[in-house]
Amino acid sequence: MNFDRIKEKLEILADAAKYDVSCSSSGGKRKNEGGVGNSSASGICHTYTEDGRCVSLLKILLTNHCIYDCAYCVSRRSNDIKRAAFTVDEVVDLTMSFYRRNYIEGLFLSSGIFKNPDYTMERLVLIAKKLRQEQKFFGYIHLKTIPGASDELIQEAGRYADRLSINLEIPSAEGLKLLAPEKSHEDMIKPISFISNKLQQTKDEIKIIKSTPKFAPAGQSTQLIVGASNDTDLKIIKVADYFYNKHTMKRVYYSGYVPITTDARLPSIHTPVPALREHRLYQADWLMRFYGFDADEILDVSHPFLDLELDPKVAWAVRNSHLFPVNIQSASKEMLLRVPGLGIKTVMKILKARKFQTVRLEHLKKMGAATNRAKYFIDLEETRSFTRSLDSHHLRNLLIKGSQSKYKTVQLTIPNLFSDDTAGL
């Protein structure tokens, strides 16, 4: 084996994989049956850092050669970059070597598309199959599903991978047609639907026959690029909301477009997407997944973009100030979850505590509430001086003045995975 060439390939293909942010591994569970590794339900394998973060995956492309010429992609066919490709056995050997050295506890594998989708997907599946069956590797595996690949290959991939993902990339069919005219929006949606149906089918079969083989037990995810097309935040979160509700998507990831090339169809190379916009989308996503908000409540046609000065929950509350202040003692769980400064755990504590006592501001502080925000939206004796005469305009100004975000002045830039700055990660 030519180790210098393998190292060169690794640098090229790990660097090319950094643009894919959908590599969370939560939710996978695969028991060790005498092999190597173990994937737990709350992260990859069984080892976590002291602050609770899961340890690292080997995150690489099989190849950065690609038959497509998508304007937003660094691996586009017309881009003048170094190209490389691993063999199936090289990826298997790298994964096992890195695992045995305790560098990683799982594999995140994607690829450019070479020859055709089925040819590429076959090799991704073969890598996962060899790891599971020949190497007895029971660590976490996340496989990218290639749009246009056959249902049979996707089904086989789900037998060996903990999670499957298909990156929709551009939220709208119109945007995809403009920036990636060789791709079909239907080809993107079809495998997502297939995986969704297969996940539900497997879930139903397991209820009847416990020994039913698992299919992608950590579910599926997708990624949306923010800022490459003219799609509004409203469009983006409506697409995410649709996937969560109709396709039982485990996660939707948002990746702010990083200008990498000059193209008339793309934003100027000197206008990177603010990191705060990406951050706000994740906050809106959290509201949809855990706080009972619909996309149409967070934004509407008169407010198509998320407020960069206020987080989505606060912005919604300010726009709907007629619903506040709420009575902590009698408000429903659903309404309490919409109060800025009250998180899920705090709301559950309030619901328990108010059965036995009158909840006051001092109690909320001990429960973990962000009372610097919550005080403007709750009806307590101690907060009435804040809420009595505030209109939406003054309330907004007060909240902006008291808000802080580490993302406000950050622009998204291209990270270098092999710089000295990241050597200790």
PDB file of N, CA and C in Angstrom, residues 40-98:
ATOM      1  N   SER A  40     -24.139   3.615  20.424  1.00  0.00           N
ATOM      2  CA  SER A  40     -25.173   3.777  21.431  1.00  0.00           C
ATOM      3  C   SER A  40     -26.240   4.744  20.960  1.00  0.00           C
ATOM      4  N   ALA A  41     -27.368   4.756  21.661  1.00  0.00           N
ATOM      5  CA  ALA A  41     -28.525   5.524  21.204  1.00  0.00           C
ATOM      6  C   ALA A  41     -28.313   7.024  21.261  1.00  0.00           C
ATOM      7  N   SER A  42     -27.436   7.502  22.109  1.00  0.00           N
ATOM      8  CA  SER A  42     -27.301   8.944  22.291  1.00  0.00           C
ATOM      9  C   SER A  42     -26.080   9.533  21.621  1.00  0.00           C
ATOM     10  N   GLY A  43     -25.377   8.754  20.803  1.00  0.00           N
ATOM     11  CA  GLY A  43     -24.208   9.275  20.126  1.00  0.00           C
ATOM     12  C   GLY A  43     -23.464   8.155  19.454  1.00  0.00           C
ATOM     13  N   ILE A  44     -22.281   8.417  18.953  1.00  0.00           N
ATOM     14  CA  ILE A  44     -21.548   7.352  18.300  1.00  0.00           C
ATOM     15  C   ILE A  44     -20.832   6.522  19.351  1.00  0.00           C
ATOM     16  N   CYS A  45     -20.948   5.236  19.211  1.00  0.00           N
ATOM     17  CA  CYS A  45     -20.314   4.298  20.129  1.00  0.00           C
ATOM     18  C   CYS A  45     -20.645   4.637  21.578  1.00  0.00           C
ATOM     19  N   HIS A  46     -19.684   4.480  22.478  1.00  0.00           N
ATOM     20  CA  HIS A  46     -19.976   4.604  23.900  1.00  0.00           C
ATOM     21  C   HIS A  46     -19.108   5.625  24.607  1.00  0.00           C
ATOM     22  N   THR A  47     -18.298   6.382  23.880  1.00  0.00           N
ATOM     23  CA  THR A  47     -17.375   7.319  24.507  1.00  0.00           C
ATOM     24  C   THR A  47     -17.785   8.757  24.223  1.00  0.00           C
ATOM     25  N   TYR A  48     -17.841   9.579  25.261  1.00  0.00           N
ATOM     26  CA  TYR A  48     -18.239  10.980  25.134  1.00  0.00           C
ATOM     27  C   TYR A  48     -17.221  11.870  25.826  1.00  0.00           C
ATOM     28  N   THR A  49     -17.119  13.089  25.374  1.00  0.00           N
ATOM     29  CA  THR A  49     -16.242  14.044  26.041  1.00  0.00           C
ATOM     30  C   THR A  49     -16.874  14.484  27.353  1.00  0.00           C
ATOM     31  N   GLU A  50     -16.117  15.165  28.195  1.00  0.00           N
ATOM     32  CA  GLU A  50     -16.605  15.545  29.517  1.00  0.00           C
ATOM     33  C   GLU A  50     -17.811  16.477  29.444  1.00  0.00           C
ATOM     34  N   ASP A  51     -17.905  17.260  28.362  1.00  0.00           N
ATOM     35  CA  ASP A  51     -19.043  18.185  28.245  1.00  0.00           C
ATOM     36  C   ASP A  51     -20.222  17.557  27.510  1.00  0.00           C
ATOM     37  N   GLY A  52     -20.166  16.254  27.248  1.00  0.00           N
ATOM     38  CA  GLY A  52     -21.311  15.555  26.673  1.00  0.00           C
ATOM     39  C   GLY A  52     -21.315  15.417  25.176  1.00  0.00           C
ATOM     40  N   ARG A  53     -20.320  15.985  24.497  1.00  0.00           N
ATOM     41  CA  ARG A  53     -20.281  15.857  23.037  1.00  0.00           C
ATOM     42  C   ARG A  53     -19.848  14.460  22.630  1.00  0.00           C
ATOM     43  N   CYS A  54     -20.413  13.971  21.531  1.00  0.00           N
ATOM     44  CA  CYS A  54     -19.992  12.665  21.049  1.00  0.00           C
ATOM     45  C   CYS A  54     -18.629  12.785  20.369  1.00  0.00           C
ATOM     46  N   VAL A  55     -17.895  11.688  20.371  1.00  0.00           N
ATOM     47  CA  VAL A  55     -16.565  11.694  19.771  1.00  0.00           C
ATOM     48  C   VAL A  55     -16.669  11.656  18.251  1.00  0.00           C
ATOM     49  N   SER A  56     -15.536  11.710  17.581  1.00  0.00           N
ATOM     50  CA  SER A  56     -15.528  12.016  16.153  1.00  0.00           C
ATOM     51  C   SER A  56     -15.794  10.829  15.244  1.00  0.00           C
ATOM     52  N   LEU A  57     -16.289  11.158  14.058  1.00  0.00           N
ATOM     53  CA  LEU A  57     -16.456  10.213  12.961  1.00  0.00           C
ATOM     54  C   LEU A  57     -15.346  10.435  11.944  1.00  0.00           C
ATOM     55  N   LEU A  58     -14.997   9.393  11.213  1.00  0.00           N
ATOM     56  CA  LEU A  58     -14.175   9.570  10.020  1.00  0.00           C
ATOM     57  C   LEU A  58     -15.114  10.084   8.936  1.00  0.00           C
ATOM     58  N   LYS A  59     -14.937  11.319   8.539  1.00  0.00           N
ATOM     59  CA  LYS A  59     -15.859  11.981   7.612  1.00  0.00           C
ATOM     60  C   LYS A  59     -15.136  12.243   6.299  1.00  0.00           C
ATOM     61  N   ILE A  60     -15.445  11.444   5.278  1.00  0.00           N
ATOM     62  CA  ILE A  60     -14.737  11.529   4.001  1.00  0.00           C
ATOM     63  C   ILE A  60     -15.692  11.311   2.833  1.00  0.00           C
ATOM     64  N   LEU A  61     -15.221  11.689   1.650  1.00  0.00           N
ATOM     65  CA  LEU A  61     -15.869  11.306   0.405  1.00  0.00           C
ATOM     66  C   LEU A  61     -15.171  10.071  -0.146  1.00  0.00           C
ATOM     67  N   LEU A  62     -15.932   9.222  -0.817  1.00  0.00           N
ATOM     68  CA  LEU A  62     -15.321   8.115  -1.550  1.00  0.00           C
ATOM     69  C   LEU A  62     -14.521   8.678  -2.717  1.00  0.00           C
ATOM     70  N   THR A  63     -15.076   9.691  -3.364  1.00  0.00           N
ATOM     71  CA  THR A  63     -14.376  10.409  -4.429  1.00  0.00           C
ATOM     72  C   THR A  63     -14.946  11.807  -4.562  1.00  0.00           C
ATOM     73  N   ASN A  64     -14.139  12.736  -5.074  1.00  0.00           N
ATOM     74  CA  ASN A  64     -14.664  14.062  -5.402  1.00  0.00           C
ATOM     75  C   ASN A  64     -14.776  14.253  -6.911  1.00  0.00           C
ATOM     76  N   HIS A  65     -14.581  13.176  -7.673  1.00  0.00           N
ATOM     77  CA  HIS A  65     -14.942  13.202  -9.089  1.00  0.00           C
ATOM     78  C   HIS A  65     -16.466  13.244  -9.171  1.00  0.00           C
ATOM     79  N   CYS A  66     -17.014  14.001 -10.105  1.00  0.00           N
ATOM     80  CA  CYS A  66     -18.470  14.061 -10.217  1.00  0.00           C
ATOM     81  C   CYS A  66     -18.883  14.339 -11.652  1.00  0.00           C
ATOM     82  N   ILE A  67     -19.949  13.657 -12.073  1.00  0.00           N
ATOM     83  CA  ILE A  67     -20.451  13.833 -13.440  1.00  0.00           C
ATOM     84  C   ILE A  67     -21.308  15.088 -13.554  1.00  0.00           C
ATOM     85  N   TYR A  68     -21.702  15.671 -12.407  1.00  0.00           N
ATOM     86  CA  TYR A  68     -22.571  16.841 -12.421  1.00  0.00           C
ATOM     87  C   TYR A  68     -21.767  18.130 -12.261  1.00  0.00           C
ATOM     88  N   ASP A  69     -22.393  19.244 -12.676  1.00  0.00           N
ATOM     89  CA  ASP A  69     -21.716  20.539 -12.633  1.00  0.00           C
ATOM     90  C   ASP A  69     -22.557  21.548 -11.848  1.00  0.00           C
ATOM     91  N   CYS A  70     -22.913  21.185 -10.613  1.00  0.00           N
ATOM     92  CA  CYS A  70     -23.747  22.040  -9.770  1.00  0.00           C
ATOM     93  C   CYS A  70     -22.974  23.303  -9.387  1.00  0.00           C
ATOM     94  N   ALA A  71     -23.575  24.456  -9.613  1.00  0.00           N
ATOM     95  CA  ALA A  71     -22.873  25.733  -9.437  1.00  0.00           C
ATOM     96  C   ALA A  71     -22.350  25.931  -8.025  1.00  0.00           C
ATOM     97  N   TYR A  72     -23.072  25.441  -7.016  1.00  0.00           N
ATOM     98  CA  TYR A  72     -22.738  25.706  -5.622  1.00  0.00           C
ATOM     99  C   TYR A  72     -21.723  24.723  -5.038  1.00  0.00           C
ATOM    100  N   CYS A  73     -21.346  23.693  -5.784  1.00  0.00           N
ATOM    101  CA  CYS A  73     -20.547  22.602  -5.223  1.00  0.00           C
ATOM    102  C   CYS A  73     -19.067  22.737  -5.565  1.00  0.00           C
ATOM    103  N   VAL A  74     -18.218  22.557  -4.565  1.00  0.00           N
ATOM    104  CA  VAL A  74     -16.779  22.649  -4.793  1.00  0.00           C
ATOM    105  C   VAL A  74     -16.276  21.514  -5.679  1.00  0.00           C
ATOM    106  N   SER A  75     -16.997  20.393  -5.706  1.00  0.00           N
ATOM    107  CA  SER A  75     -16.581  19.243  -6.518  1.00  0.00           C
ATOM    108  C   SER A  75     -17.209  19.246  -7.910  1.00  0.00           C
ATOM    109  N   ARG A  76     -17.826  20.337  -8.299  1.00  0.00           N
ATOM    110  CA  ARG A  76     -18.480  20.410  -9.605  1.00  0.00           C
ATOM    111  C   ARG A  76     -17.507  20.023 -10.714  1.00  0.00           C
ATOM    112  N   ARG A  77     -18.053  19.451 -11.752  1.00  0.00           N
ATOM    113  CA  ARG A  77     -17.248  18.895 -12.848  1.00  0.00           C
ATOM    114  C   ARG A  77     -16.271  19.901 -13.435  1.00  0.00           C
ATOM    115  N   SER A  78     -16.680  21.154 -13.571  1.00  0.00           N
ATOM    116  CA  SER A  78     -15.853  22.159 -14.239  1.00  0.00           C
ATOM    117  C   SER A  78     -14.839  22.827 -13.314  1.00  0.00           C
ATOM    118  N   ASN A  79     -14.880  22.504 -12.032  1.00  0.00           N
ATOM    119  CA  ASN A  79     -13.972  23.144 -11.083  1.00  0.00           C
ATOM    120  C   ASN A  79     -12.558  22.575 -11.219  1.00  0.00           C
ATOM    121  N   ASP A  80     -11.588  23.445 -11.243  1.00  0.00           N
ATOM    122  CA  ASP A  80     -10.189  23.029 -11.392  1.00  0.00           C
ATOM    123  C   ASP A  80      -9.595  22.766 -10.006  1.00  0.00           C
ATOM    124  N   ILE A  81      -9.805  21.551  -9.506  1.00  0.00           N
ATOM    125  CA  ILE A  81      -9.321  21.173  -8.179  1.00  0.00           C
ATOM    126  C   ILE A  81      -8.610  19.830  -8.260  1.00  0.00           C
ATOM    127  N   LYS A  82      -7.880  19.502  -7.215  1.00  0.00           N
ATOM    128  CA  LYS A  82      -7.260  18.180  -7.141  1.00  0.00           C
ATOM    129  C   LYS A  82      -8.352  17.133  -6.975  1.00  0.00           C
ATOM    130  N   ARG A  83      -8.255  16.070  -7.737  1.00  0.00           N
ATOM    131  CA  ARG A  83      -9.242  14.996  -7.667  1.00  0.00           C
ATOM    132  C   ARG A  83      -8.594  13.735  -7.100  1.00  0.00           C
ATOM    133  N   ALA A  84      -9.418  12.933  -6.440  1.00  0.00           N
ATOM    134  CA  ALA A  84      -8.924  11.678  -5.879  1.00  0.00           C
ATOM    135  C   ALA A  84     -10.094  10.726  -5.697  1.00  0.00           C
ATOM    136  N   ALA A  85      -9.787   9.457  -5.527  1.00  0.00           N
ATOM    137  CA  ALA A  85     -10.817   8.451  -5.273  1.00  0.00           C
ATOM    138  C   ALA A  85     -10.216   7.323  -4.450  1.00  0.00           C
ATOM    139  N   PHE A  86     -10.923   6.921  -3.416  1.00  0.00           N
ATOM    140  CA  PHE A  86     -10.528   5.747  -2.648  1.00  0.00           C
ATOM    141  C   PHE A  86     -11.090   4.496  -3.311  1.00  0.00           C
ATOM    142  N   THR A  87     -10.425   3.380  -3.109  1.00  0.00           N
ATOM    143  CA  THR A  87     -11.023   2.093  -3.446  1.00  0.00           C
ATOM    144  C   THR A  87     -11.890   1.670  -2.265  1.00  0.00           C
ATOM    145  N   VAL A  88     -12.734   0.684  -2.482  1.00  0.00           N
ATOM    146  CA  VAL A  88     -13.578   0.169  -1.404  1.00  0.00           C
ATOM    147  C   VAL A  88     -12.719  -0.314  -0.241  1.00  0.00           C
ATOM    148  N   ASP A  89     -11.691  -1.095  -0.538  1.00  0.00           N
ATOM    149  CA  ASP A  89     -10.847  -1.659   0.521  1.00  0.00           C
ATOM    150  C   ASP A  89     -10.062  -0.588   1.266  1.00  0.00           C
ATOM    151  N   GLU A  90      -9.698   0.485   0.575  1.00  0.00           N
ATOM    152  CA  GLU A  90      -8.967   1.559   1.250  1.00  0.00           C
ATOM    153  C   GLU A  90      -9.825   2.232   2.317  1.00  0.00           C
ATOM    154  N   VAL A  91     -11.100   2.458   2.026  1.00  0.00           N
ATOM    155  CA  VAL A  91     -11.992   3.067   3.020  1.00  0.00           C
ATOM    156  C   VAL A  91     -12.198   2.119   4.196  1.00  0.00           C
ATOM    157  N   VAL A  92     -12.385   0.837   3.903  1.00  0.00           N
ATOM    158  CA  VAL A  92     -12.555  -0.156   4.969  1.00  0.00           C
ATOM    159  C   VAL A  92     -11.317  -0.192   5.863  1.00  0.00           C
ATOM    160  N   ASP A  93     -10.145  -0.255   5.242  1.00  0.00           N
ATOM    161  CA  ASP A  93      -8.895  -0.319   6.011  1.00  0.00           C
ATOM    162  C   ASP A  93      -8.665   0.951   6.824  1.00  0.00           C
ATOM    163  N   LEU A  94      -8.949   2.108   6.230  1.00  0.00           N
ATOM    164  CA  LEU A  94      -8.789   3.371   6.952  1.00  0.00           C
ATOM    165  C   LEU A  94      -9.703   3.426   8.178  1.00  0.00           C
ATOM    166  N   THR A  95     -10.947   3.039   7.977  1.00  0.00           N
ATOM    167  CA  THR A  95     -11.914   3.071   9.076  1.00  0.00           C
ATOM    168  C   THR A  95     -11.458   2.193  10.231  1.00  0.00           C
ATOM    169  N   MET A  96     -11.046   0.972   9.912  1.00  0.00           N
ATOM    170  CA  MET A  96     -10.616   0.051  10.962  1.00  0.00           C
ATOM    171  C   MET A  96      -9.311   0.514  11.617  1.00  0.00           C
ATOM    172  N   SER A  97      -8.395   1.034  10.812  1.00  0.00           N
ATOM    173  CA  SER A  97      -7.122   1.518  11.366  1.00  0.00           C
ATOM    174  C   SER A  97      -7.349   2.698  12.298  1.00  0.00           C
ATOM    175  N   PHE A  98      -8.198   3.648  11.874  1.00  0.00           N
ATOM    176  CA  PHE A  98      -8.485   4.807  12.708  1.00  0.00           C
ATOM    177  C   PHE A  98      -9.223   4.395  13.978  1.00  0.00           C
TER     178      PHE A  98
END
